[in-house]
Short mmCIF file of C-alpha atoms in Angstrom, two decimals:
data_model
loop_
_atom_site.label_atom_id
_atom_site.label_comp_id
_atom_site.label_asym_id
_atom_site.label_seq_id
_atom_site.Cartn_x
_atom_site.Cartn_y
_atom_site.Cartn_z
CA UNK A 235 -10.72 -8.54 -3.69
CA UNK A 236 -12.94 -4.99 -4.45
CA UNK A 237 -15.75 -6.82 -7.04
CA UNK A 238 -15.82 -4.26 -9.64
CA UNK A 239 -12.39 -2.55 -8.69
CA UNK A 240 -10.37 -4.62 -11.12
CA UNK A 241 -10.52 -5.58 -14.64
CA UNK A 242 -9.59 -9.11 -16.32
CA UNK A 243 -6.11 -8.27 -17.74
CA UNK A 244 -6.72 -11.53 -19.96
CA UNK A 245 -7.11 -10.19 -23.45
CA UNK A 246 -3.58 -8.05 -22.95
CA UNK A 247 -1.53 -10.66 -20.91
CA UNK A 248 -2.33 -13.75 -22.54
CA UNK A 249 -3.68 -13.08 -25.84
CA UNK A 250 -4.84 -16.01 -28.05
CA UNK A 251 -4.60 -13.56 -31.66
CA UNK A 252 -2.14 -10.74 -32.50
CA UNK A 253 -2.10 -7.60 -34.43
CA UNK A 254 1.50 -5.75 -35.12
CA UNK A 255 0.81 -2.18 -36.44
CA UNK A 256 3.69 -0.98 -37.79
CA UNK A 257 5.42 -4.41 -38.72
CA UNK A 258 9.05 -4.31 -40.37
CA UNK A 259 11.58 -6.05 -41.64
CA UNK A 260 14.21 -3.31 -40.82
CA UNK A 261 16.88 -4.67 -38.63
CA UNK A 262 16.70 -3.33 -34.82
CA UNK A 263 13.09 -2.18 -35.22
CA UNK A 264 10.58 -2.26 -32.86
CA UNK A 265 8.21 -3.69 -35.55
CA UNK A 266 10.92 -6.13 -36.37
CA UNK A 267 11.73 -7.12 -32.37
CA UNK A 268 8.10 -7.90 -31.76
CA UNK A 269 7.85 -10.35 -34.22
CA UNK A 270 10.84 -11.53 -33.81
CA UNK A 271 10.18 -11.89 -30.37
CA UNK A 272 7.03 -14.50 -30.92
CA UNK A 273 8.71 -16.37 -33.36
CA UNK A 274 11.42 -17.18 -30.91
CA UNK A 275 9.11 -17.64 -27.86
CA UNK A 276 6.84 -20.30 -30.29
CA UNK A 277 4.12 -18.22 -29.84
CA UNK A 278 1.21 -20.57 -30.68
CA UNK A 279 -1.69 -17.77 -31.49
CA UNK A 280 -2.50 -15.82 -34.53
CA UNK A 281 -0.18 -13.22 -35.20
CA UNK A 282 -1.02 -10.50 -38.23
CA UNK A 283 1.49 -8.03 -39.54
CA UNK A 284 0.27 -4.33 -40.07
CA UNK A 285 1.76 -2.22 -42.80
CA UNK A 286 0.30 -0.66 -46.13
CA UNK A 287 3.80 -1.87 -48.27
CA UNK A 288 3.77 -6.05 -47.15
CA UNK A 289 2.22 -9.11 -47.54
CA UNK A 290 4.67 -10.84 -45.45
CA UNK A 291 7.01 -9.33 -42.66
CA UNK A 292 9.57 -12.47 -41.34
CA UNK A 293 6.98 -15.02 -42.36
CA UNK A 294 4.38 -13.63 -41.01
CA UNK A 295 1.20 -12.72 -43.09
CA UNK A 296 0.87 -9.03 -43.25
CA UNK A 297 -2.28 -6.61 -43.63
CA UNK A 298 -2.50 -2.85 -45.01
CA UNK A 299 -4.34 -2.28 -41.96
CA UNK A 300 -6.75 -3.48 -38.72
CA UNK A 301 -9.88 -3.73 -41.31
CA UNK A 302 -8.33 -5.81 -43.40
CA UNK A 303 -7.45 -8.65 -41.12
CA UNK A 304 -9.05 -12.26 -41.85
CA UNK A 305 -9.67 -12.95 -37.92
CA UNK A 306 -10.52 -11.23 -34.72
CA UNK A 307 -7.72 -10.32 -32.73
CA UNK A 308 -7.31 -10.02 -28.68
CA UNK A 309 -4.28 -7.65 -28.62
CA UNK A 310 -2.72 -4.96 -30.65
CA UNK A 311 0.63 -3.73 -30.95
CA UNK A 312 0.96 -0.15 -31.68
CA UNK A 313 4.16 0.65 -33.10
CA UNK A 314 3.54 3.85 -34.30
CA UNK A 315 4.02 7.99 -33.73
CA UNK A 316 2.46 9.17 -30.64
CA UNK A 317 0.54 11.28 -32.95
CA UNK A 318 -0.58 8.28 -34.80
CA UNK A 319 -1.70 6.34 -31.88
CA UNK A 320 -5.64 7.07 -31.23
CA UNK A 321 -6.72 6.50 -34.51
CA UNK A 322 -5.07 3.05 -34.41
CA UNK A 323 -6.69 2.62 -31.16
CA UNK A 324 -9.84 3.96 -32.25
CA UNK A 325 -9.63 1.06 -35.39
CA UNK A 326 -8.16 -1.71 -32.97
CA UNK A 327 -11.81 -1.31 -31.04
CA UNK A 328 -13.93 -1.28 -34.46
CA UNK A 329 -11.65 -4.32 -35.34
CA UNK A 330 -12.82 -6.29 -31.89
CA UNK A 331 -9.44 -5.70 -29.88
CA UNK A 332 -9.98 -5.62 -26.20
CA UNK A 333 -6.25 -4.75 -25.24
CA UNK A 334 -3.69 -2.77 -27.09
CA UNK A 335 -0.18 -1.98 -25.86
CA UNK A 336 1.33 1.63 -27.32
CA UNK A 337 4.87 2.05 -27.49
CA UNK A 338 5.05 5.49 -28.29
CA UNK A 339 6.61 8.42 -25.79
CA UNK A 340 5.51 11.76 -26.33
CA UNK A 341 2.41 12.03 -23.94
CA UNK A 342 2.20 13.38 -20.44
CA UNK A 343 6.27 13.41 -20.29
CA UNK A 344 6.30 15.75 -22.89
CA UNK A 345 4.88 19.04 -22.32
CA UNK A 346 1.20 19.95 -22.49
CA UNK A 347 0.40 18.77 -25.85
CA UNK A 348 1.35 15.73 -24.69
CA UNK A 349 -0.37 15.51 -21.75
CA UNK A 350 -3.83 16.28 -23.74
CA UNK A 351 -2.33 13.47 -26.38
CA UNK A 352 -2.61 11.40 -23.12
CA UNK A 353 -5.88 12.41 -21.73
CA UNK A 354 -7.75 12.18 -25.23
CA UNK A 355 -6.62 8.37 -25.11
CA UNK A 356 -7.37 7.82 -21.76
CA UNK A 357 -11.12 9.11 -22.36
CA UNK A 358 -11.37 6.90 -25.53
CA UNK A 359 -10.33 3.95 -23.40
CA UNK A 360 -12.71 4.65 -20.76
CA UNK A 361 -15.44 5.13 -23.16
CA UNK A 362 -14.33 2.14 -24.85
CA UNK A 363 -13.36 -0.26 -22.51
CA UNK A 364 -10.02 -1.05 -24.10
CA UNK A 365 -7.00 -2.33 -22.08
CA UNK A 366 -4.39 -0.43 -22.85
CA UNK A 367 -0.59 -0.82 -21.54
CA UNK A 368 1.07 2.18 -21.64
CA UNK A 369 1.92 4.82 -23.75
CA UNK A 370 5.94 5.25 -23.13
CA UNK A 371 6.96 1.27 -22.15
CA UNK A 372 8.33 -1.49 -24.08
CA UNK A 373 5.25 -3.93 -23.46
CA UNK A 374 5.04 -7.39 -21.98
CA UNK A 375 6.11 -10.41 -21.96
CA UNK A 376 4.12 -14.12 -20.71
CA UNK A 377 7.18 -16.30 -20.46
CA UNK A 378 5.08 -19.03 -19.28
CA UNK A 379 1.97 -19.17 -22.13
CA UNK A 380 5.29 -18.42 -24.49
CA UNK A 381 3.68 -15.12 -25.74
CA UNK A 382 5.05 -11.25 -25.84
CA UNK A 383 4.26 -7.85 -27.07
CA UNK A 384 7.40 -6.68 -25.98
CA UNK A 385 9.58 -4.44 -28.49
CA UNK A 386 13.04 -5.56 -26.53
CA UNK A 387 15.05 -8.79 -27.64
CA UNK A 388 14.09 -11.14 -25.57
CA UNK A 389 17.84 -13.08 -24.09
CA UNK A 390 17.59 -17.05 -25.07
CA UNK A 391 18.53 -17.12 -21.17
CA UNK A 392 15.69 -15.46 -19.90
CA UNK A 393 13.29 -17.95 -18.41
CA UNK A 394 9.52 -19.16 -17.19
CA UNK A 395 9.35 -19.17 -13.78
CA UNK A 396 7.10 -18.28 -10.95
CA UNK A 397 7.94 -14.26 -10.53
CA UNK A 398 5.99 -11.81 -12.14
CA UNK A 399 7.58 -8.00 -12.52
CA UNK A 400 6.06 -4.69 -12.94
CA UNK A 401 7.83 -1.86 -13.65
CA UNK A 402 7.34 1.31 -14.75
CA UNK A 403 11.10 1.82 -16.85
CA UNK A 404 11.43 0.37 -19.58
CA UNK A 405 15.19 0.04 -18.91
CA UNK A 406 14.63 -1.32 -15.49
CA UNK A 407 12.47 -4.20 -17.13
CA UNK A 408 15.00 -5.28 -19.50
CA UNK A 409 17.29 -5.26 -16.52
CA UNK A 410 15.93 -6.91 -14.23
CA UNK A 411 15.13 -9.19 -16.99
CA UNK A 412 18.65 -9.97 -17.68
CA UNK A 413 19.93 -10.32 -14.37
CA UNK A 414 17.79 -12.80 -12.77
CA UNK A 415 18.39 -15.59 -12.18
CA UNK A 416 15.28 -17.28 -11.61
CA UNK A 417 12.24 -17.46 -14.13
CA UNK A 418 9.69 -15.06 -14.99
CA UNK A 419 5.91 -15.50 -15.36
CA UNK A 420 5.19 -12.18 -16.73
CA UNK A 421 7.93 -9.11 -16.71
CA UNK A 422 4.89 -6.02 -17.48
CA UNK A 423 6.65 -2.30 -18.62
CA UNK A 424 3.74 -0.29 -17.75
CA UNK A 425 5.52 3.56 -18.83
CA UNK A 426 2.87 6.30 -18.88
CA UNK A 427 0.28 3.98 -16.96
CA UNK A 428 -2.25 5.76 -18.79
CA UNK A 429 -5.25 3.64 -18.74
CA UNK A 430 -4.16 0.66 -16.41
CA UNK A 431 -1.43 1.09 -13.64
CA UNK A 432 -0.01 -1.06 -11.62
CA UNK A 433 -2.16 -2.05 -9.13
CA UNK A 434 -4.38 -3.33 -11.88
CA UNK A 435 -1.27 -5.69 -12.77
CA UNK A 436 -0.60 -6.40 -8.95
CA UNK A 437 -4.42 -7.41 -8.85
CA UNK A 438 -4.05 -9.62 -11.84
CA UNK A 439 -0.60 -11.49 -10.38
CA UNK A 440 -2.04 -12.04 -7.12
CA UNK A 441 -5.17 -14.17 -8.84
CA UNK A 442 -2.86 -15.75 -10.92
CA UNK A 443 -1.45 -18.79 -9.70
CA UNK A 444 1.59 -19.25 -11.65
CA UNK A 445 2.29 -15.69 -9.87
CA UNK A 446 3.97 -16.97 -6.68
CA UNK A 447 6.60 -13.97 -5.44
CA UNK A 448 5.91 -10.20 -7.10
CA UNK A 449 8.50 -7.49 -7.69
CA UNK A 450 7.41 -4.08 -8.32
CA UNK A 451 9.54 -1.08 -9.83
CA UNK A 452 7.47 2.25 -9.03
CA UNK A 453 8.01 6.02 -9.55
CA UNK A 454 4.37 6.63 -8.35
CA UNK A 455 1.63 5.25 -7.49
CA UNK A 456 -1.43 6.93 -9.89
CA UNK A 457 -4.31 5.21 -7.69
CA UNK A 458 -3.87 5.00 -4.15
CA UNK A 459 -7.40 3.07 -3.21
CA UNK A 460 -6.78 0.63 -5.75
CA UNK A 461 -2.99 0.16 -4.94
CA UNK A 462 -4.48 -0.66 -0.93
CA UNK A 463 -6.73 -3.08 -2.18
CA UNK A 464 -4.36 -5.25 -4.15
CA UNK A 465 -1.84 -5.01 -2.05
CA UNK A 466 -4.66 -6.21 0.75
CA UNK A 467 -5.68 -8.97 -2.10
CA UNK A 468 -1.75 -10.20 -1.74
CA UNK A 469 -1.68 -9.84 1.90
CA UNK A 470 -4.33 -12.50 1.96
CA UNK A 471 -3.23 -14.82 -0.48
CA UNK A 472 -0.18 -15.01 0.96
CA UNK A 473 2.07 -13.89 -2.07
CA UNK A 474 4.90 -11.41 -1.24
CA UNK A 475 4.80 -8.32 -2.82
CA UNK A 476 8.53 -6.79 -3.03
CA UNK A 477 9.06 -2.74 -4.23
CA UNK A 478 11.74 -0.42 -5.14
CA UNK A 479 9.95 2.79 -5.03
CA UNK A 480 11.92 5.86 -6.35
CA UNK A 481 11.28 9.42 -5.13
CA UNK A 482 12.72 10.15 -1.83
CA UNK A 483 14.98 12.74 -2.60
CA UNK A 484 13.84 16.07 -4.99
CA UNK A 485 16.20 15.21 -7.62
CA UNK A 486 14.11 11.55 -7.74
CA UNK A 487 10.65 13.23 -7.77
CA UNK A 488 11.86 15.80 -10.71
CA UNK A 489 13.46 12.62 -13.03
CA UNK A 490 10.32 10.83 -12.18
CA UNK A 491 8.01 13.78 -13.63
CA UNK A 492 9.95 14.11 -16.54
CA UNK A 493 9.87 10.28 -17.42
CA UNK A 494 6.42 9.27 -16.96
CA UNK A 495 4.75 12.13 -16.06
CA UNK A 496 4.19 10.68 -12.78
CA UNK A 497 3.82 12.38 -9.47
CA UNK A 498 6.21 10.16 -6.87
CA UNK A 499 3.72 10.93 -3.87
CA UNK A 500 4.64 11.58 -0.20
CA UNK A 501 7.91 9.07 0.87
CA UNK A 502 6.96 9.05 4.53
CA UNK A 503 3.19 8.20 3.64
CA UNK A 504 4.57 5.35 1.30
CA UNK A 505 6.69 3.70 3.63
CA UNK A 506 3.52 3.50 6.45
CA UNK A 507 1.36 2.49 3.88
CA UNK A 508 3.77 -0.53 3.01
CA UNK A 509 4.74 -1.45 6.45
CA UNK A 510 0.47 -1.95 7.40
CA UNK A 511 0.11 -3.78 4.22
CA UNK A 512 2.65 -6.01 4.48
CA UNK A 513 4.43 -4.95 0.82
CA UNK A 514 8.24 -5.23 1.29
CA UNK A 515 10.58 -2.17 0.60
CA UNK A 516 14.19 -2.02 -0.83
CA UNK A 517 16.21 -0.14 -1.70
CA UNK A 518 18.21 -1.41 -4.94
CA UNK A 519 17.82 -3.31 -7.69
CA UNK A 520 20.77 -5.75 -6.52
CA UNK A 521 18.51 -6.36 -2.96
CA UNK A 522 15.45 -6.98 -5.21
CA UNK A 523 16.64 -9.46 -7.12
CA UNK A 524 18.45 -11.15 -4.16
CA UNK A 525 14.69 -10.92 -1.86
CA UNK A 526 12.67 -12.34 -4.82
CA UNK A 527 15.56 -15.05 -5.13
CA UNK A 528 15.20 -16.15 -1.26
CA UNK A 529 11.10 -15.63 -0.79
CA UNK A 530 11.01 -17.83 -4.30
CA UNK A 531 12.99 -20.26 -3.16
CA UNK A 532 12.54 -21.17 0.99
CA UNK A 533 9.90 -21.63 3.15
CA UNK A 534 8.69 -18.62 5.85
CA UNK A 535 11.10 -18.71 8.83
CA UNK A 536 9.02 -19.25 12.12
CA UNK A 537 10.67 -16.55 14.29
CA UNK A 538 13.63 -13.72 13.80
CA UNK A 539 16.57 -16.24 15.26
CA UNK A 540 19.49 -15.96 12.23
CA UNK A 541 22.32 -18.69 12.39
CA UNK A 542 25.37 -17.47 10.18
CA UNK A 543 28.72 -19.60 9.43
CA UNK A 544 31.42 -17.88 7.64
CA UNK A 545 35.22 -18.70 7.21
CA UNK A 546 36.80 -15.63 8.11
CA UNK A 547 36.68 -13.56 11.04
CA UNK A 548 36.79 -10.69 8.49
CA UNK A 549 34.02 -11.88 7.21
CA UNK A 550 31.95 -11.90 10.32
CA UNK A 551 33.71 -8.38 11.09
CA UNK A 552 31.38 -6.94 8.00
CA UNK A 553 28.21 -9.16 8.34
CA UNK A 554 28.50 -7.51 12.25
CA UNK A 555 28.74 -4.06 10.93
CA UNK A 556 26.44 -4.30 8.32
CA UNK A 557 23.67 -6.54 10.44
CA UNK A 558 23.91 -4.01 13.49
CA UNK A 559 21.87 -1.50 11.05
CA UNK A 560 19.44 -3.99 9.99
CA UNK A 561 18.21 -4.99 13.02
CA UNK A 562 19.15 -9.02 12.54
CA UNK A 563 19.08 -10.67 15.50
CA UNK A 564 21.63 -13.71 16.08
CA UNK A 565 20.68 -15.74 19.46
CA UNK A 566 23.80 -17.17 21.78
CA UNK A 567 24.08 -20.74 20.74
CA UNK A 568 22.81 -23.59 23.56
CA UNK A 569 24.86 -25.16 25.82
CA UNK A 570 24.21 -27.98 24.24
CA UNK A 571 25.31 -26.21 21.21
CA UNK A 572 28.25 -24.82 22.51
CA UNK A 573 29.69 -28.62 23.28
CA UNK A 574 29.28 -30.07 20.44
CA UNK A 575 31.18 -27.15 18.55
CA UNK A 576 33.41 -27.05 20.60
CA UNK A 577 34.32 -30.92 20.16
CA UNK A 578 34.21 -29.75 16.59
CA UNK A 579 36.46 -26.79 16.00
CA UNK A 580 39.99 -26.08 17.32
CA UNK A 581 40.45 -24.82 21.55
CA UNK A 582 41.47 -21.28 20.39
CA UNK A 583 38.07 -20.62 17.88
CA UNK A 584 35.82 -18.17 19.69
CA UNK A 585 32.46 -19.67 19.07
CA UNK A 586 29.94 -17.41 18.91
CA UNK A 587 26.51 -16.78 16.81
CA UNK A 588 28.40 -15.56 13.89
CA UNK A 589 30.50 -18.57 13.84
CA UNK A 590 34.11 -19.01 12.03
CA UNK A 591 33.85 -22.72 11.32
CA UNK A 592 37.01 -22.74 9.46
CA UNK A 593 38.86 -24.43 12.53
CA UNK A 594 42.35 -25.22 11.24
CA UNK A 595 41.83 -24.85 7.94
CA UNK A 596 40.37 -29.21 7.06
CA UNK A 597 36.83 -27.61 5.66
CA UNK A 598 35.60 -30.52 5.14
CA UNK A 599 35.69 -32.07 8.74
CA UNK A 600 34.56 -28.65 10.65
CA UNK A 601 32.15 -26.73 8.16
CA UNK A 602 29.41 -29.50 7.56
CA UNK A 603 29.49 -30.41 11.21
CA UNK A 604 29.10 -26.97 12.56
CA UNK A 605 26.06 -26.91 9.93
CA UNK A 606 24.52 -29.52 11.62
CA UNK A 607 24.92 -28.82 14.74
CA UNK A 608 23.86 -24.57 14.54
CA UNK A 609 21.06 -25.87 12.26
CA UNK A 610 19.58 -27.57 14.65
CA UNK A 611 19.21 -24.90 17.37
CA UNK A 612 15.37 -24.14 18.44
CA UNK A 613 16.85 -20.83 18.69
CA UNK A 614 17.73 -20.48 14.56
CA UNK A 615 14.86 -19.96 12.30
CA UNK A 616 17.02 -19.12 9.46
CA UNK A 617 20.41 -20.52 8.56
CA UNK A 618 23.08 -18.60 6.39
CA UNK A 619 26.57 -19.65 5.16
CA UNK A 620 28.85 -17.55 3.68
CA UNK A 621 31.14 -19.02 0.72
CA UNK A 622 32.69 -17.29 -2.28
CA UNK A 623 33.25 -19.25 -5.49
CA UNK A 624 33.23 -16.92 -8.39
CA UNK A 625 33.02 -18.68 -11.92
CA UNK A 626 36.98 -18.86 -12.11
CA UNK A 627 38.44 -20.62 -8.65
CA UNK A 628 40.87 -23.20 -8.77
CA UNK A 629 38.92 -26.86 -8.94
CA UNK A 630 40.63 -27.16 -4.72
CA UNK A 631 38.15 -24.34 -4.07
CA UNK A 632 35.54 -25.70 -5.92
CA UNK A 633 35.39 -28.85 -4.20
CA UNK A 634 35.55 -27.20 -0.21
CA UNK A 635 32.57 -25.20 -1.90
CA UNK A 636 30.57 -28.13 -3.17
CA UNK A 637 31.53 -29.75 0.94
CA UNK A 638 29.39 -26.34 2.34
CA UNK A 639 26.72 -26.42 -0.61
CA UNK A 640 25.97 -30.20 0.33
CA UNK A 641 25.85 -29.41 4.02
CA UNK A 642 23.45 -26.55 3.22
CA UNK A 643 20.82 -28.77 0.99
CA UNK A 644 21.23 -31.48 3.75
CA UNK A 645 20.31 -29.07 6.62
CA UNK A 646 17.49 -27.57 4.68
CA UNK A 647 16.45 -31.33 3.98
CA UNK A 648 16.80 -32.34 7.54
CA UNK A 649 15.47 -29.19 9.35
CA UNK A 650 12.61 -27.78 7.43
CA UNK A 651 14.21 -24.04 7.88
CA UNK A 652 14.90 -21.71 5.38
CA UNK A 653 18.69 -22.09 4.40
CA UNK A 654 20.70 -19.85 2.25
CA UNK A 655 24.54 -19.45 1.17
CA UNK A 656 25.68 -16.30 -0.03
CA UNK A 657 28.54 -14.97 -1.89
CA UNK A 658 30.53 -11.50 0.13
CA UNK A 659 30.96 -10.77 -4.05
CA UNK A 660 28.85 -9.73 -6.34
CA UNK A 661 30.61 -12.00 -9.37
CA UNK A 662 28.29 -14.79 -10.66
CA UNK A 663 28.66 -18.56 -9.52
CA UNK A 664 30.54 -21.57 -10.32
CA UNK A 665 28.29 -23.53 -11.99
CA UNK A 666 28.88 -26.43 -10.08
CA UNK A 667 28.26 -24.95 -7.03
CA UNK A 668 25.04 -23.55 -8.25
CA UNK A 669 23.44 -26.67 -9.64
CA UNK A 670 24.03 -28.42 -6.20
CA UNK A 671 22.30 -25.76 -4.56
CA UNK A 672 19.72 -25.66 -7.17
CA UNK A 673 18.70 -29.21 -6.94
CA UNK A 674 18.18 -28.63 -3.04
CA UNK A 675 15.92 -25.71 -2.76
CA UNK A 676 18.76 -23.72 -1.34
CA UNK A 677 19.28 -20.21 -3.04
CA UNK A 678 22.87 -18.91 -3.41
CA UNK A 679 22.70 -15.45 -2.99
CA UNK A 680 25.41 -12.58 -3.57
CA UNK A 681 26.79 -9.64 -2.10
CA UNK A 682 26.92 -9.41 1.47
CA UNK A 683 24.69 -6.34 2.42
CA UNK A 684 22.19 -7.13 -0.39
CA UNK A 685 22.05 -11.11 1.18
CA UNK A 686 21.02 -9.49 4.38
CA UNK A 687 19.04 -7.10 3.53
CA UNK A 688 17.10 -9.99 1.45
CA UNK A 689 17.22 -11.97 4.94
CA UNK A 690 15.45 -8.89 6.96
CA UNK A 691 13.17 -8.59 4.59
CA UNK A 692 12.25 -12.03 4.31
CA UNK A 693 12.08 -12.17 8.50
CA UNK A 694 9.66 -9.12 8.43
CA UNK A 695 8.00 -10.40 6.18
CA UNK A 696 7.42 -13.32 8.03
CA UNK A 697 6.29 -11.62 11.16
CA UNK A 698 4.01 -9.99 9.16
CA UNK A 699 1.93 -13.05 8.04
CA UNK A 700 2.36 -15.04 11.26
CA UNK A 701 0.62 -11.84 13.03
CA UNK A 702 -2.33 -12.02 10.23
CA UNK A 703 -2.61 -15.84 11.44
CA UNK A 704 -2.83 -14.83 14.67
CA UNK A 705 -6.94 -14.65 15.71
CA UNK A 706 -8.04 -11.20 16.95
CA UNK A 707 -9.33 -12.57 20.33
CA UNK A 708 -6.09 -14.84 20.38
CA UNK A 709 -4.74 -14.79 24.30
CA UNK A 710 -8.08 -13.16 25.67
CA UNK A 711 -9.86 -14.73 28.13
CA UNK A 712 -13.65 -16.21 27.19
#
């Protein structure tokens, strides 16, 4: 990575002491949420209350200001009026702080006087060194080192984990953050992005090592050489780096202006710039969190060849449509192949690459063997079955769904390849289902379009490193 490019995030991201300016006891505060918030997570640090009328805020000991506090401090909270916000800065820095995070909007969103508000504290920062998240963002959030400045409620079911977000909405980040359904390391709301933007987060997650898949929520991108070399940084370390990038369309570009103050960039010059680097592109949030879901949980496929089972010629009907426009490629089976399936499923099934392995209707007997046996085609690098089982099915349907769960986990076990099994809806899991699949390193993804755009994604992506693998002179003669 650039020496000198990049900053140690340390002091904001994982502080060891904390200082809340603007502490409160009100209920639904953001002085009250942040506290809140550490209390919950166990937060083992220091943690100091700011506010002229307390000596205590929810147990915590609380200071009339940053001069008064009994200990140095790494981070500080500033909960305050955008007006308000540089002279607690200016203190935080006389008081030893080496990151502060500033909720406050009213800066380069809002009009010229805000965007001097926002270039007076960028200068200060620069002059001073301080890290400072924001203005305009709710904060962040270490789920791992069990520590937050975050001014959101934090959901008891939001969990550690091994992906790290940065986003640039605040209402995106609590989204995300609620929806997943794997485990965070950090989830970073970087708003206003007026000091540190986010490829100085990207460069921090792809040193980290608890950091293993990224996902990125941009309206712009404020430093295009340092964005390159983090991105290059990931490339070589091997961690994905998965985007939703807004601004394609005018109406984008103007909501974007108005939010951060951001300029969205050229579209056309963003999508190159992704492709060479190797950063993955989607479109939705849905199709992010299903990609971060499948690159979290299975290993690279080794070539493009997708093996789908289904139990519906319907079914296959849409994944056809919908695949056609992706560009998913799904080889003829063996002859080899073809025999054994055909031993398998009833004279009249057309067996083709999609397959309908329902046969005559005994799941049991014909879905796990028609695992097997596609599974085990040199042609498939990536297996996918297809089976619905929403939270309320009858306990019949849950037990044909456990049969193609278990015959999913054992063909990931016996093959090496990436397996999936996806839901056509978008309606949660049986839990039953899910813990099977869980246990085996197989994800269970939903939504049929979002599964496969997650799955040519995850193939590109793929190509992508096995061609950075690949030795310049590779194939050329001595």
């Amino acid at each position: 990575m650039h020496e000198g490019l990049f900053r140690d995030l340390t002091p904001l991201l994982s502080p060891k002491a904390i200082a809340v300016v603007g502490a409160s006891e009100r209920h639904g505060s953001a002085g009250r949420l942040v506290l809140e918030n550490l209390r919950n997570l166990g937060y083992a640090g220091a943690v100091y209350a700011v506010h002229p009328k307390y000596r205590e805020v929810l147990g915590f000991p609380c200071y009339p200001d940053l001069r008064s506090l009994p200990g140095p401090v790494d981070s500080v909270a500033v909960l305050l009026a955008a007006e308000k916000v540089l002279p607690t800065l200016e203190a935080a820095v006389e008081a030893g702080a080496k990151a502060a995070w500033v909720l406050a909007s009213g800066f380069a969103e809002a009009g010229p006087e805000g965007k001097t508000r926002q270039a007076d504290l960028a200068r200060f920062a620069a002059q001073s060194g301080l890290l400072v998240c924001g203005p305009n963002c709710i904060g962040v959030a270490n789920l791992v080192d069990r520590v937050a400045t975050y001014s959101v409620a934090l959901s008891p079911a939001t969990k550690a984990g091994g992906v790290s977000a940065v986003v640039q909405s605040g209402a995106i980040c609590l989204g995300l953050a609620n929806a997943a359904r794997f485990g965070f390391r950090y989830l970073i709301s970087s708003g206003n992005e007026a000091v540190l933007d986010s490829a100085d987060y990207l460069a921090h997650l792809v040193r980290d090592p608890q950091t293993k898949v990224i996902i990125a929520f941009l309206e712009g991108i404020r430093s295009p050489q340092k964005f390159v070399a983090a991105a290059q940084a990931a490339a070589e370390a091997g961690k994905p780096v998965l985007v939703v990038k807004v601004g394609r369309s005018e109406a984008a570009q103007r909501a974007v202006q108005a939010h951060t103050g951001s300029l969205a960039g050229s579209d056309a010059v963003c999508d190159a710039a992704f492709r060479r680097l190797g950063v993955v592109r989607l479109d939705t949030l849905d199709e992010l969190l299903e990609a971060a879901e499948l690159f979290l949980t299975c290993p690279l496929p080794e070539g493009d060849g997708v093996g789908l089972l289904s139990l519906s010629g319907g079914q296959i009907g849409l994944v056809a449509d919908l695949a056609a426009d992706l560009g998913l490629r799904f080889p003829s089976f063996s002859p080899d192949a073809l025999a054994a399936l055909e031993r398998i499923l009833p004279p009249y099934t057309n067996i083709a690459n999609p397959l309908d392995a329902w046969g005559s209707g005994d799941l049991e007997s014909t879905y796990p063997a028609c695992v097997e046996v596609v599974s085990r085609e040199k042609g498939i690098h990536l297996l996918a079955v297809t089976r619905d089982t929403p939270p309320q099915v009858a306990p019949r349907e849950v037990e044909q769904s456990l049969a193609v769960a278990e015959a999913a986990v054992r063909a990931a076990r016996e093959t090496g390849k990436p397996v999936l099994m996806f839901s056509n809806l978008s309606t949660t899991f049986h839990p039953q289902v899910k813990e099977v699949l869980e246990a085996g390193g197989v994800p269970y993804l939903q939504g049929t379009r979002e599964t496969l755009r997650a799955v040519q994604a995850f193939i590109r992506y793929a190509a992508f490193r096995r061609k950075r693998l690949v030795p310049r002179d590779a194939g050329c003669p001595p």
